[in-house]
Tab-separated table of N, CA and C in Angstrom:
chain	number	residue	atom	x	y	z
A	9	UNK	N	-7.601	30.985	112.730
A	9	UNK	CA	-6.866	31.558	111.615
A	9	UNK	C	-5.915	30.507	111.045
A	10	UNK	N	-5.810	30.456	109.735
A	10	UNK	CA	-4.957	29.481	109.056
A	10	UNK	C	-3.485	29.852	109.229
A	11	UNK	N	-2.645	28.832	109.196
A	11	UNK	CA	-1.205	29.063	109.299
A	11	UNK	C	-0.728	29.901	108.116
A	12	UNK	N	0.167	30.878	108.368
A	12	UNK	CA	0.669	31.696	107.259
A	12	UNK	C	1.670	30.955	106.371
A	13	UNK	N	2.264	29.872	106.892
A	13	UNK	CA	3.245	29.089	106.133
A	13	UNK	C	2.847	27.617	106.211
A	14	UNK	N	2.621	27.007	105.046
A	14	UNK	CA	2.264	25.588	104.987
A	14	UNK	C	3.221	24.895	104.024
A	15	UNK	N	3.926	23.881	104.525
A	15	UNK	CA	4.803	23.077	103.681
A	15	UNK	C	4.134	21.750	103.404
A	16	UNK	N	4.165	21.346	102.153
A	16	UNK	CA	3.665	20.030	101.785
A	16	UNK	C	4.831	19.053	101.792
A	17	UNK	N	4.521	17.807	102.021
A	17	UNK	CA	5.554	16.773	101.991
A	17	UNK	C	6.196	16.772	100.594
A	18	UNK	N	7.538	16.770	100.532
A	18	UNK	CA	8.205	16.778	99.222
A	18	UNK	C	7.790	15.581	98.361
A	19	UNK	N	7.559	15.874	97.073
A	19	UNK	CA	7.220	14.835	96.093
A	19	UNK	C	8.200	14.927	94.924
A	20	UNK	N	8.816	13.829	94.617
A	20	UNK	CA	9.733	13.748	93.475
A	20	UNK	C	10.764	14.876	93.501
A	21	UNK	N	11.306	15.135	94.672
A	21	UNK	CA	12.352	16.141	94.804
A	21	UNK	C	11.865	17.569	94.907
A	22	UNK	N	10.573	17.792	94.936
A	22	UNK	CA	10.028	19.150	94.960
A	22	UNK	C	9.331	19.439	96.285
A	23	UNK	N	9.756	20.523	96.934
A	23	UNK	CA	9.126	20.999	98.160
A	23	UNK	C	8.173	22.124	97.787
A	24	UNK	N	6.931	22.016	98.209
A	24	UNK	CA	5.907	23.010	97.880
A	24	UNK	C	5.557	23.775	99.145
A	25	UNK	N	5.683	25.110	99.099
A	25	UNK	CA	5.428	25.968	100.252
A	25	UNK	C	4.336	26.965	99.882
A	26	UNK	N	3.288	27.033	100.692
A	26	UNK	CA	2.210	28.006	100.475
A	26	UNK	C	2.261	29.062	101.571
A	27	UNK	N	2.223	30.321	101.152
A	27	UNK	CA	2.204	31.432	102.099
A	27	UNK	C	0.891	32.187	101.948
A	28	UNK	N	0.385	32.718	103.071
A	28	UNK	CA	-0.849	33.511	103.021
A	28	UNK	C	-0.756	34.655	104.015
A	29	UNK	N	-1.507	35.703	103.727
A	29	UNK	CA	-1.523	36.868	104.604
A	29	UNK	C	-0.344	37.777	104.326
A	30	UNK	N	-0.001	38.615	105.304
A	30	UNK	CA	1.120	39.537	105.085
A	30	UNK	C	2.462	38.811	105.145
A	31	UNK	N	3.357	39.188	104.267
A	31	UNK	CA	4.726	38.677	104.310
A	31	UNK	C	5.526	39.698	105.110
A	32	UNK	N	5.704	39.407	106.382
A	32	UNK	CA	6.384	40.324	107.291
A	32	UNK	C	7.488	39.569	108.030
A	33	UNK	N	8.070	40.204	109.029
A	33	UNK	CA	9.180	39.585	109.760
A	33	UNK	C	8.753	38.286	110.444
A	34	UNK	N	7.551	38.270	111.022
A	34	UNK	CA	7.085	37.064	111.720
A	34	UNK	C	6.876	35.912	110.743
A	35	UNK	N	6.235	36.196	109.612
A	35	UNK	CA	6.029	35.157	108.599
A	35	UNK	C	7.366	34.716	108.020
A	36	UNK	N	8.266	35.670	107.802
A	36	UNK	CA	9.593	35.337	107.293
A	36	UNK	C	10.357	34.411	108.230
A	37	UNK	N	10.249	34.661	109.526
A	37	UNK	CA	10.917	33.799	110.502
A	37	UNK	C	10.327	32.390	110.470
A	38	UNK	N	8.991	32.299	110.380
A	38	UNK	CA	8.341	30.988	110.269
A	38	UNK	C	8.778	30.270	108.995
A	39	UNK	N	8.814	31.009	107.894
A	39	UNK	CA	9.199	30.430	106.609
A	39	UNK	C	10.630	29.908	106.656
A	40	UNK	N	11.555	30.709	107.161
A	40	UNK	CA	12.960	30.282	107.212
A	40	UNK	C	13.140	29.074	108.130
A	41	UNK	N	12.466	29.083	109.268
A	41	UNK	CA	12.566	27.943	110.187
A	41	UNK	C	12.023	26.676	109.526
A	42	UNK	N	10.888	26.802	108.841
A	42	UNK	CA	10.293	25.643	108.172
A	42	UNK	C	11.193	25.146	107.044
A	43	UNK	N	11.782	26.062	106.274
A	43	UNK	CA	12.691	25.660	105.197
A	43	UNK	C	13.938	24.969	105.754
A	44	UNK	N	14.523	25.537	106.796
A	44	UNK	CA	15.710	24.915	107.390
A	44	UNK	C	15.415	23.491	107.836
A	45	UNK	N	14.287	23.328	108.518
A	45	UNK	CA	13.907	22.006	109.014
A	45	UNK	C	13.659	21.036	107.862
A	46	UNK	N	12.899	21.479	106.864
A	46	UNK	CA	12.570	20.607	105.731
A	46	UNK	C	13.820	20.214	104.953
A	47	UNK	N	14.736	21.158	104.754
A	47	UNK	CA	15.939	20.862	103.983
A	47	UNK	C	16.914	19.995	104.768
A	48	UNK	N	16.914	20.111	106.081
A	48	UNK	CA	17.786	19.276	106.911
A	48	UNK	C	17.293	17.840	106.973
A	49	UNK	N	15.977	17.678	107.001
A	49	UNK	CA	15.375	16.349	107.139
A	49	UNK	C	15.287	15.648	105.791
A	50	UNK	N	14.997	16.407	104.768
A	50	UNK	CA	14.748	15.832	103.453
A	50	UNK	C	15.913	16.151	102.539
A	51	UNK	N	16.818	15.221	102.376
A	51	UNK	CA	17.991	15.444	101.549
A	51	UNK	C	17.748	15.303	100.063
A	52	UNK	N	16.581	14.827	99.674
A	52	UNK	CA	16.335	14.602	98.250
A	52	UNK	C	15.617	15.764	97.573
A	53	UNK	N	15.461	16.898	98.243
A	53	UNK	CA	14.807	18.059	97.635
A	53	UNK	C	15.771	18.730	96.672
A	54	UNK	N	15.324	18.946	95.437
A	54	UNK	CA	16.134	19.640	94.431
A	54	UNK	C	15.468	20.918	93.935
A	55	UNK	N	14.170	21.078	94.262
A	55	UNK	CA	13.411	22.237	93.781
A	55	UNK	C	12.446	22.694	94.863
A	56	UNK	N	12.177	24.000	94.863
A	56	UNK	CA	11.221	24.571	95.807
A	56	UNK	C	10.237	25.430	95.032
A	57	UNK	N	8.943	25.232	95.305
A	57	UNK	CA	7.903	26.095	94.756
A	57	UNK	C	7.334	26.892	95.920
A	58	UNK	N	7.456	28.209	95.828
A	58	UNK	CA	6.863	29.097	96.823
A	58	UNK	C	5.603	29.697	96.209
A	59	UNK	N	4.455	29.322	96.731
A	59	UNK	CA	3.179	29.833	96.229
A	59	UNK	C	2.821	31.072	97.031
A	60	UNK	N	2.962	32.227	96.407
A	60	UNK	CA	2.730	33.514	97.064
A	60	UNK	C	1.417	34.159	96.631
A	61	UNK	N	0.548	33.409	95.981
A	61	UNK	CA	-0.696	33.999	95.470
A	61	UNK	C	-1.628	34.490	96.567
A	62	UNK	N	-1.542	33.924	97.758
A	62	UNK	CA	-2.418	34.357	98.855
A	62	UNK	C	-1.741	35.376	99.768
A	63	UNK	N	-0.550	35.842	99.398
A	63	UNK	CA	0.122	36.897	100.160
A	63	UNK	C	-0.549	38.217	99.786
A	64	UNK	N	-1.024	38.940	100.809
A	64	UNK	CA	-1.786	40.158	100.517
A	64	UNK	C	-1.066	41.449	100.871
A	65	UNK	N	0.115	41.368	101.481
A	65	UNK	CA	0.851	42.576	101.836
A	65	UNK	C	2.338	42.237	101.880
A	66	UNK	N	3.128	42.969	101.102
A	66	UNK	CA	4.569	42.729	101.088
A	66	UNK	C	5.348	43.963	101.521
A	67	UNK	N	4.676	44.875	102.192
A	67	UNK	CA	5.315	46.110	102.617
A	67	UNK	C	6.598	45.849	103.394
A	68	UNK	N	6.577	44.855	104.259
A	68	UNK	CA	7.756	44.517	105.067
A	68	UNK	C	8.335	43.170	104.642
A	69	UNK	N	8.137	42.785	103.384
A	69	UNK	CA	8.496	41.447	102.956
A	69	UNK	C	9.877	41.252	102.390
A	70	UNK	N	10.605	42.330	102.101
A	70	UNK	CA	11.893	42.190	101.439
A	70	UNK	C	12.861	41.327	102.235
A	71	UNK	N	13.088	41.672	103.485
A	71	UNK	CA	14.059	40.919	104.305
A	71	UNK	C	13.621	39.475	104.474
A	72	UNK	N	12.315	39.259	104.632
A	72	UNK	CA	11.797	37.899	104.821
A	72	UNK	C	12.052	37.041	103.591
A	73	UNK	N	11.720	37.565	102.417
A	73	UNK	CA	11.904	36.793	101.187
A	73	UNK	C	13.380	36.640	100.842
A	74	UNK	N	14.160	37.671	101.106
A	74	UNK	CA	15.593	37.598	100.850
A	74	UNK	C	16.237	36.492	101.698
A	75	UNK	N	15.865	36.414	102.957
A	75	UNK	CA	16.416	35.371	103.837
A	75	UNK	C	16.003	33.976	103.373
A	76	UNK	N	14.738	33.829	103.003
A	76	UNK	CA	14.245	32.521	102.555
A	76	UNK	C	14.921	32.101	101.251
A	77	UNK	N	15.005	33.012	100.294
A	77	UNK	CA	15.618	32.670	99.011
A	77	UNK	C	17.110	32.419	99.180
A	78	UNK	N	17.741	33.090	100.119
A	78	UNK	CA	19.160	32.830	100.399
A	78	UNK	C	19.368	31.392	100.861
A	79	UNK	N	18.477	30.913	101.718
A	79	UNK	CA	18.562	29.516	102.165
A	79	UNK	C	18.439	28.562	100.981
A	80	UNK	N	17.493	28.849	100.120
A	80	UNK	CA	17.240	27.999	98.954
A	80	UNK	C	18.463	28.016	98.018
A	81	UNK	N	18.981	29.214	97.766
A	81	UNK	CA	20.126	29.349	96.857
A	81	UNK	C	21.378	28.682	97.434
A	82	UNK	N	21.623	28.880	98.727
A	82	UNK	CA	22.805	28.265	99.350
A	82	UNK	C	22.735	26.739	99.324
A	83	UNK	N	21.534	26.208	99.319
A	83	UNK	CA	21.368	24.752	99.233
A	83	UNK	C	21.514	24.253	97.793
A	84	UNK	N	21.673	25.181	96.845
A	84	UNK	CA	21.835	24.812	95.441
A	84	UNK	C	20.550	24.350	94.778
A	85	UNK	N	19.413	24.835	95.280
A	85	UNK	CA	18.120	24.406	94.746
A	85	UNK	C	17.558	25.434	93.778
A	86	UNK	N	16.826	24.951	92.800
A	86	UNK	CA	16.093	25.842	91.898
A	86	UNK	C	14.758	26.159	92.544
A	87	UNK	N	14.203	27.326	92.197
A	87	UNK	CA	12.922	27.692	92.804
A	87	UNK	C	12.055	28.472	91.840
A	88	UNK	N	10.752	28.282	92.016
A	88	UNK	CA	9.744	29.043	91.281
A	88	UNK	C	8.847	29.706	92.315
A	89	UNK	N	8.594	30.983	92.114
A	89	UNK	CA	7.729	31.746	93.014
A	89	UNK	C	6.443	32.061	92.255
A	90	UNK	N	5.358	31.440	92.643
A	90	UNK	CA	4.083	31.680	91.961
A	90	UNK	C	3.475	32.954	92.533
A	91	UNK	N	3.254	33.934	91.676
A	91	UNK	CA	2.761	35.236	92.112
A	91	UNK	C	1.521	35.633	91.313
A	92	UNK	N	0.646	36.400	91.952
A	92	UNK	CA	-0.564	36.880	91.288
A	92	UNK	C	-0.664	38.399	91.306
A	93	UNK	N	0.087	39.057	92.170
A	93	UNK	CA	0.011	40.508	92.320
A	93	UNK	C	1.307	41.155	91.827
A	94	UNK	N	1.197	42.293	91.141
A	94	UNK	CA	2.394	42.959	90.618
A	94	UNK	C	3.424	43.317	91.687
A	95	UNK	N	2.984	43.776	92.848
A	95	UNK	CA	3.950	44.147	93.902
A	95	UNK	C	4.720	42.926	94.395
A	96	UNK	N	4.049	41.786	94.483
A	96	UNK	CA	4.719	40.564	94.917
A	96	UNK	C	5.714	40.127	93.840
A	97	UNK	N	5.296	40.207	92.579
A	97	UNK	CA	6.200	39.868	91.478
A	97	UNK	C	7.437	40.766	91.493
A	98	UNK	N	7.223	42.059	91.713
A	98	UNK	CA	8.339	42.998	91.785
A	98	UNK	C	9.306	42.657	92.909
A	99	UNK	N	8.752	42.277	94.053
A	99	UNK	CA	9.593	41.889	95.187
A	99	UNK	C	10.415	40.653	94.851
A	100	UNK	N	9.783	39.663	94.241
A	100	UNK	CA	10.505	38.432	93.870
A	100	UNK	C	11.605	38.754	92.860
A	101	UNK	N	11.301	39.586	91.883
A	101	UNK	CA	12.312	39.959	90.890
A	101	UNK	C	13.486	40.669	91.555
A	102	UNK	N	13.197	41.562	92.489
A	102	UNK	CA	14.256	42.285	93.205
A	102	UNK	C	15.161	41.304	93.960
A	103	UNK	N	14.550	40.366	94.661
A	103	UNK	CA	15.318	39.388	95.428
A	103	UNK	C	16.163	38.512	94.498
A	104	UNK	N	15.584	38.064	93.386
A	104	UNK	CA	16.342	37.244	92.420
A	104	UNK	C	17.563	38.004	91.912
A	105	UNK	N	17.385	39.295	91.608
A	105	UNK	CA	18.503	40.101	91.118
A	105	UNK	C	19.533	40.348	92.209
A	106	UNK	N	19.091	40.667	93.415
A	106	UNK	CA	20.028	40.938	94.498
A	106	UNK	C	20.905	39.732	94.807
A	107	UNK	N	20.314	38.560	94.774
A	107	UNK	CA	21.067	37.337	95.069
A	107	UNK	C	21.800	36.803	93.849
A	108	UNK	N	21.497	37.372	92.676
A	108	UNK	CA	22.059	36.877	91.423
A	108	UNK	C	21.881	35.359	91.345
A	109	UNK	N	20.650	34.942	91.597
A	109	UNK	CA	20.311	33.517	91.656
A	109	UNK	C	19.712	33.085	90.318
A	110	UNK	N	20.486	32.403	89.469
A	110	UNK	CA	19.966	31.993	88.170
A	110	UNK	C	18.926	30.878	88.262
A	111	UNK	N	18.781	30.288	89.438
A	111	UNK	CA	17.832	29.196	89.603
A	111	UNK	C	16.491	29.626	90.159
A	112	UNK	N	16.252	30.928	90.278
A	112	UNK	CA	14.998	31.434	90.840
A	112	UNK	C	14.260	32.283	89.813
A	113	UNK	N	12.942	32.170	89.816
A	113	UNK	CA	12.144	32.943	88.859
A	113	UNK	C	10.720	33.116	89.363
A	114	UNK	N	10.131	34.320	89.178
A	114	UNK	CA	8.709	34.487	89.448
A	114	UNK	C	7.908	33.955	88.267
A	115	UNK	N	6.813	33.275	88.544
A	115	UNK	CA	5.953	32.727	87.496
A	115	UNK	C	4.495	32.991	87.867
A	116	UNK	N	3.586	33.052	86.884
A	116	UNK	CA	2.194	33.377	87.186
A	116	UNK	C	1.297	32.191	87.542
A	117	UNK	N	1.770	30.964	87.350
A	117	UNK	CA	0.878	29.823	87.577
A	117	UNK	C	1.672	28.570	87.923
A	118	UNK	N	0.951	27.548	88.399
A	118	UNK	CA	1.600	26.272	88.691
A	118	UNK	C	2.145	25.637	87.418
A	119	UNK	N	1.421	25.804	86.312
A	119	UNK	CA	1.888	25.240	85.035
A	119	UNK	C	3.211	25.874	84.613
A	120	UNK	N	3.331	27.191	84.817
A	120	UNK	CA	4.585	27.867	84.471
A	120	UNK	C	5.705	27.478	85.434
A	121	UNK	N	5.360	27.242	86.695
A	121	UNK	CA	6.363	26.769	87.658
A	121	UNK	C	6.887	25.406	87.214
A	122	UNK	N	5.976	24.551	86.811
A	122	UNK	CA	6.362	23.223	86.324
A	122	UNK	C	7.268	23.335	85.102
A	123	UNK	N	6.895	24.205	84.168
A	123	UNK	CA	7.690	24.382	82.949
A	123	UNK	C	9.084	24.923	83.281
A	124	UNK	N	9.168	25.908	84.166
A	124	UNK	CA	10.459	26.492	84.550
A	124	UNK	C	11.345	25.451	85.223
A	125	UNK	N	10.792	24.720	86.168
A	125	UNK	CA	11.599	23.767	86.919
A	125	UNK	C	11.978	22.538	86.090
A	126	UNK	N	11.208	22.235	85.060
A	126	UNK	CA	11.501	21.085	84.210
A	126	UNK	C	12.639	21.366	83.229
A	127	UNK	N	12.913	22.639	82.964
A	127	UNK	CA	13.923	23.022	81.975
A	127	UNK	C	15.180	23.546	82.653
A	128	UNK	N	16.152	22.701	82.853
A	128	UNK	CA	17.391	23.114	83.505
A	128	UNK	C	18.298	23.894	82.567
A	129	UNK	N	17.989	23.883	81.276
A	129	UNK	CA	18.823	24.580	80.309
A	129	UNK	C	18.400	26.019	80.098
A	130	UNK	N	17.294	26.444	80.707
A	130	UNK	CA	16.782	27.796	80.525
A	130	UNK	C	17.592	28.759	81.385
A	131	UNK	N	17.850	29.943	80.830
A	131	UNK	CA	18.591	30.954	81.572
A	131	UNK	C	17.801	31.416	82.790
A	132	UNK	N	18.511	31.880	83.788
A	132	UNK	CA	17.873	32.467	84.954
A	132	UNK	C	17.238	33.795	84.605
A	133	UNK	N	16.424	34.303	85.504
A	133	UNK	CA	15.699	35.539	85.251
A	133	UNK	C	16.637	36.699	84.954
A	134	UNK	N	17.682	36.855	85.753
A	134	UNK	CA	18.599	37.969	85.565
A	134	UNK	C	19.315	37.847	84.222
A	135	UNK	N	19.760	36.642	83.857
A	135	UNK	CA	20.437	36.444	82.580
A	135	UNK	C	19.511	36.728	81.413
A	136	UNK	N	18.266	36.247	81.495
A	136	UNK	CA	17.301	36.468	80.419
A	136	UNK	C	16.993	37.954	80.272
A	137	UNK	N	16.867	38.669	81.380
A	137	UNK	CA	16.606	40.108	81.330
A	137	UNK	C	17.767	40.840	80.683
A	138	UNK	N	18.986	40.467	81.028
A	138	UNK	CA	20.167	41.096	80.457
A	138	UNK	C	20.250	40.826	78.958
A	139	UNK	N	19.992	39.587	78.556
A	139	UNK	CA	20.014	39.236	77.133
A	139	UNK	C	18.966	40.027	76.349
A	140	UNK	N	17.775	40.185	76.915
A	140	UNK	CA	16.728	40.950	76.245
A	140	UNK	C	17.137	42.420	76.099
A	141	UNK	N	17.747	42.980	77.124
A	141	UNK	CA	18.200	44.368	77.068
A	141	UNK	C	19.277	44.541	76.004
A	142	UNK	N	20.205	43.588	75.922
A	142	UNK	CA	21.261	43.654	74.911
A	142	UNK	C	20.676	43.602	73.497
A	143	UNK	N	19.682	42.724	73.271
A	143	UNK	CA	19.043	42.644	71.950
A	143	UNK	C	18.325	43.953	71.610
A	144	UNK	N	17.654	44.540	72.592
A	144	UNK	CA	16.952	45.799	72.376
A	144	UNK	C	17.935	46.908	72.022
A	145	UNK	N	19.028	47.011	72.760
A	145	UNK	CA	20.032	48.029	72.476
A	145	UNK	C	20.674	47.817	71.105
A	146	UNK	N	20.955	46.577	70.737
A	146	UNK	CA	21.538	46.297	69.435
A	146	UNK	C	20.590	46.722	68.317
A	147	UNK	N	19.286	46.464	68.510
A	147	UNK	CA	18.308	46.885	67.513
A	147	UNK	C	18.256	48.390	67.369
A	148	UNK	N	18.319	49.101	68.485
A	148	UNK	CA	18.305	50.565	68.438
A	148	UNK	C	19.565	51.103	67.766
A	149	UNK	N	20.707	50.517	68.105
A	149	UNK	CA	21.950	50.940	67.480
A	149	UNK	C	21.924	50.681	65.981
A	150	UNK	N	21.317	49.562	65.585
A	150	UNK	CA	21.193	49.225	64.174
A	150	UNK	C	20.359	50.234	63.397
A	151	UNK	N	19.475	50.930	64.100
A	151	UNK	CA	18.642	51.968	63.475
A	151	UNK	C	19.298	53.351	63.567
A	152	UNK	N	20.503	53.394	64.091
A	152	UNK	CA	21.215	54.656	64.176
A	152	UNK	C	20.923	55.483	65.419
A	153	UNK	N	20.228	54.896	66.379
A	153	UNK	CA	19.939	55.617	67.622
A	153	UNK	C	21.173	55.542	68.509
A	154	UNK	N	21.596	56.691	69.025
A	154	UNK	CA	22.767	56.746	69.896
A	154	UNK	C	22.360	56.407	71.321
A	155	UNK	N	22.776	55.205	71.800
A	155	UNK	CA	22.462	54.786	73.160
A	155	UNK	C	23.700	54.423	73.929
């Protein structure tokens, strides 16, 4: 059986992490241990890409992802979470909001991860969501809808 957590050697400041199978407490512990080790050894990491496309079950994944993203956020790193399934995307969005981490975002592809991480001037997911909600409410108010 393949390892559920695979870290690639950091390139140009970017650490690439691939996860597969269920995201549960055991995988979360492996992920956090691997991140701690990689971040302690490699001081030049500024970005983390978590590839979650091969994760097939996130039923018990909240605590695991929250712990991993907390490590990333506390280190002051930006991160992109590549997701292919709606439930995984929802979990990543929940974690980003809970941590209020403007440097984290779920993305659908490696190209989008590259685009997100290349643009340091782009708002974080939570900020962008709030701005979109404010624009929507302003438009409704402009039409006389009481909100």
